[in-house]
């Protein structure tokens, strides 16, 4: 089907009602894996963090990681779930080349946490998203497809498998279906994942980096005519950024509408989202749960979290992000809309830390929502993955406040810090970026500018002081922006007797 036949988004939401659902996987930041003592460091040499258990060798037996169970219960509590008094792990049987046991230890009809909710904000309006379940499972390994242009299996000459990730604890958070969002569905989906990320990050149980895969999102979408039964849903996988959560819902709504409009029917299937093009392609037709032949995992004892322990974990939960935001909004003196845009862009914690490091809320917001947000966008990473710390942003702003650099030089210093040249102070010294306000040093440049622009100089002598701007500009240019503009202006007026 050619692109030109696709209906517009406005047209789609005028005629169809969407229902969305989100399944989010969070890799826990435990020191060891879910069922063995292997380390979990990201980026280690392939197949160096493996043992008989996570390689699925015969005779090896799993032992559950208590820290992972605790982290999952804390996530459940933070999402207002009930914690099961008794539950079990289950075997989910299927073949994947990067899953050596040919089954995944997961949870099926007895998840650890059930029936909660999380509120997501869009433009000052709150949307309550029901949480169906939060369960614990193990991650698979990773396949690397080599020899093709795209890194995908299509066109590859061979594939390599890295089992370092196999067995890392993975928490799956599944929402209830969310109907009634209308045109807002894509934004609410993004706001929910953003909020979920804040909650999990606040608990300190995962670094929740979507671009590194420690948080991954599958998006279920269906559309139907108003009042009709819900449509068949598809599941879009590989949604690896917050922006793409929104894009995936929107593009799938449009795709499904175009299929229905042309008299076709939606097939229940898995689709793969492509970050680069923003479109999804058809994957496998979706299995039913019965295809996996789930059964209780016989090698692990059931879980029965002690009520007193759960109560202890509940009492020790951190301040929820929504409460924290309200507190900060008041402290920073922001409108709902301003606070929403910060929350949706993600940098609440970064701005908070920058202010704590000694700068104003206005300056902190300017850096994180301005130049740094642009840079993150261009590089396709999250703000907190940029190689700059809140303390460095605060010290950069400190240099501006003290008059040692101006805004223009500050942008160059920022470039230097992002390029790994060290602290702002070091970059200023190494690149010689300090503002020159020494009248002796600037005098020659001022004289040159006057000599080169006799007409302008005459106007100023005649009392047209406003014309001095042109000469200030000339001096700024010849000093590569390093002159202190006020000093230059004073020198010009002094020399021309105005
Ligand atoms: Zn292992």
Coordinates of N, CA and C in Angstrom, one line a residue, residues 21-28 71-81 106-107 111-118 129-137 170-176 192-193 195-201 203 205-206 208 214-220 235:
X21 N -2.7 -0.5 25.1 CA -2.2 -1.2 26.3 C -0.7 -1.2 26.2
X22 N -0.1 -1.1 27.4 CA 1.4 -1.1 27.3 C 2.0 -2.2 28.2
X23 N 3.0 -2.9 27.6 CA 3.8 -3.9 28.3 C 5.2 -3.4 28.4
X24 N 5.6 -3.1 29.6 CA 7.0 -2.5 29.7 C 7.9 -3.5 30.5
X25 N 9.0 -3.7 29.9 CA 10.0 -4.6 30.5 C 11.1 -3.7 31.2
X26 N 11.4 -3.9 32.4 CA 12.5 -3.2 33.1 C 13.5 -4.2 33.5
X27 N 14.8 -4.0 33.1 CA 15.9 -4.8 33.6 C 16.3 -4.3 34.9
X28 N 16.3 -5.1 35.9 CA 16.7 -4.7 37.3 C 18.2 -4.5 37.3
X71 N 12.9 -5.9 44.8 CA 12.7 -4.8 43.8 C 11.4 -4.8 43.1
X72 N 11.0 -6.0 42.8 CA 9.7 -6.2 42.1 C 8.5 -5.8 43.0
X73 N 8.6 -6.3 44.2 CA 7.5 -5.9 45.2 C 7.5 -4.4 45.4
X74 N 8.7 -3.8 45.4 CA 8.7 -2.3 45.6 C 8.1 -1.6 44.4
X75 N 8.4 -2.1 43.2 CA 7.7 -1.5 42.0 C 6.2 -1.7 42.1
X76 N 5.8 -2.9 42.5 CA 4.3 -3.2 42.6 C 3.7 -2.2 43.6
X77 N 4.3 -2.0 44.7 CA 3.8 -1.1 45.8 C 3.7 0.3 45.3
X78 N 4.8 0.7 44.6 CA 4.8 2.1 44.0 C 3.7 2.3 43.0
X79 N 3.3 1.2 42.4 CA 2.2 1.3 41.4 C 0.8 0.9 42.0
X80 N 0.7 1.0 43.3 CA -0.5 0.8 44.0 C -1.1 -0.6 43.8
X81 N -0.2 -1.6 43.6 CA -0.7 -3.0 43.4 C -0.9 -3.7 44.7
X106 N 9.3 -17.5 34.0 CA 8.5 -16.2 34.0 C 7.5 -16.5 35.1
X107 N 6.4 -15.7 35.0 CA 5.3 -15.9 35.9 C 4.0 -15.9 35.0
X111 N 1.1 -13.9 39.2 CA 2.1 -12.9 39.3 C 2.3 -12.3 40.7
X112 N 3.5 -11.7 40.9 CA 3.8 -11.2 42.2 C 2.9 -10.0 42.7
X113 N 2.6 -9.2 41.7 CA 1.8 -8.0 42.0 C 0.6 -7.8 41.0
X114 N -0.5 -7.5 41.5 CA -1.7 -7.3 40.6 C -2.5 -6.1 41.0
X115 N -3.2 -5.6 40.0 CA -4.3 -4.7 40.2 C -3.9 -3.3 40.8
X116 N -3.1 -2.6 40.1 CA -2.7 -1.3 40.6 C -3.1 -0.2 39.6
X117 N -2.5 1.0 39.8 CA -2.7 2.1 38.8 C -1.6 3.1 38.9
X118 N -1.5 3.9 37.8 CA -0.5 5.0 37.8 C -1.2 6.1 37.0
X129 N -4.2 5.2 34.6 CA -3.9 4.0 33.8 C -3.9 2.8 34.8
X130 N -4.8 1.8 34.5 CA -4.8 0.6 35.3 C -3.7 -0.3 35.1
X131 N -3.1 -0.8 36.2 CA -2.0 -1.8 36.0 C -2.6 -3.2 36.3
X132 N -2.5 -4.1 35.3 CA -3.0 -5.4 35.4 C -2.2 -6.3 36.3
X133 N -0.9 -6.2 36.0 CA 0.1 -7.1 36.8 C 1.5 -6.6 36.7
X134 N 2.3 -7.0 37.6 CA 3.7 -6.8 37.6 C 4.3 -8.1 37.9
X135 N 5.1 -8.7 37.0 CA 5.7 -10.0 37.3 C 7.2 -10.0 37.0
X136 N 7.8 -11.1 37.5 CA 9.3 -11.2 37.5 C 9.6 -12.3 36.5
X137 N 10.6 -12.1 35.7 CA 11.1 -13.2 34.8 C 12.6 -13.0 34.5
X170 N 14.2 -9.4 35.0 CA 13.4 -8.6 34.1 C 12.0 -8.5 34.8
X171 N 11.6 -7.2 35.0 CA 10.2 -7.1 35.5 C 9.3 -6.6 34.4
X172 N 8.2 -7.3 34.2 CA 7.2 -6.9 33.2 C 6.0 -6.2 33.9
X173 N 5.7 -5.0 33.4 CA 4.6 -4.2 33.9 C 3.6 -4.1 32.8
X174 N 2.4 -4.7 33.1 CA 1.4 -4.8 32.0 C 0.2 -3.9 32.5
X175 N -0.3 -3.0 31.6 CA -1.4 -2.2 31.9 C -2.7 -2.9 31.6
X176 N -3.8 -2.5 32.1 CA -5.1 -2.9 31.6 C -5.3 -2.2 30.3
X192 N 2.5 8.0 30.2 CA 2.5 6.9 31.1 C 3.9 6.3 31.2
X193 N 4.6 6.0 30.1 CA 5.9 5.4 30.1 C 6.9 6.4 30.8
X195 N 6.2 8.5 33.1 CA 5.9 8.5 34.5 C 6.4 7.2 35.2
X196 N 6.2 6.1 34.4 CA 6.6 4.8 34.9 C 8.2 4.8 35.1
X197 N 8.8 5.4 34.1 CA 10.3 5.5 34.2 C 10.7 6.3 35.5
X198 N 10.0 7.4 35.7 CA 10.3 8.2 36.9 C 10.1 7.4 38.2
X199 N 9.0 6.7 38.2 CA 8.7 5.9 39.4 C 9.8 4.8 39.7
X200 N 10.2 4.1 38.6 CA 11.2 3.1 38.7 C 12.6 3.6 39.1
X201 N 12.9 4.8 38.4 CA 14.2 5.4 38.7 C 14.2 5.9 40.1
X203 N 12.9 4.6 42.6 CA 13.1 3.5 43.5 C 14.5 3.0 43.5
X205 N 16.0 0.9 41.4 CA 16.1 -0.5 41.1 C 16.6 -0.8 39.7
X206 N 16.6 0.3 38.9 CA 17.1 0.1 37.5 C 17.5 1.4 37.0
X208 N 16.9 2.3 34.0 CA 15.8 2.5 33.0 C 16.2 3.4 31.8
X214 N 17.5 -1.2 28.9 CA 17.2 -1.6 30.3 C 15.7 -1.2 30.6
X215 N 15.1 -0.5 29.7 CA 13.6 -0.3 29.7 C 13.2 -0.5 28.3
X216 N 12.2 -1.4 28.1 CA 11.7 -1.6 26.7 C 10.2 -1.7 26.7
X217 N 9.6 -1.2 25.6 CA 8.2 -1.1 25.7 C 7.5 -1.8 24.5
X218 N 6.5 -2.5 24.7 CA 5.6 -3.1 23.7 C 4.3 -2.4 23.7
X219 N 3.8 -2.0 22.6 CA 2.6 -1.1 22.6 C 1.5 -1.9 21.9
X220 N 0.4 -2.1 22.6 CA -0.8 -2.8 22.0 C -1.8 -1.7 21.5
X235 N 0.6 -5.9 18.4 CA 1.6 -5.6 19.4 C 2.8 -5.1 18.7

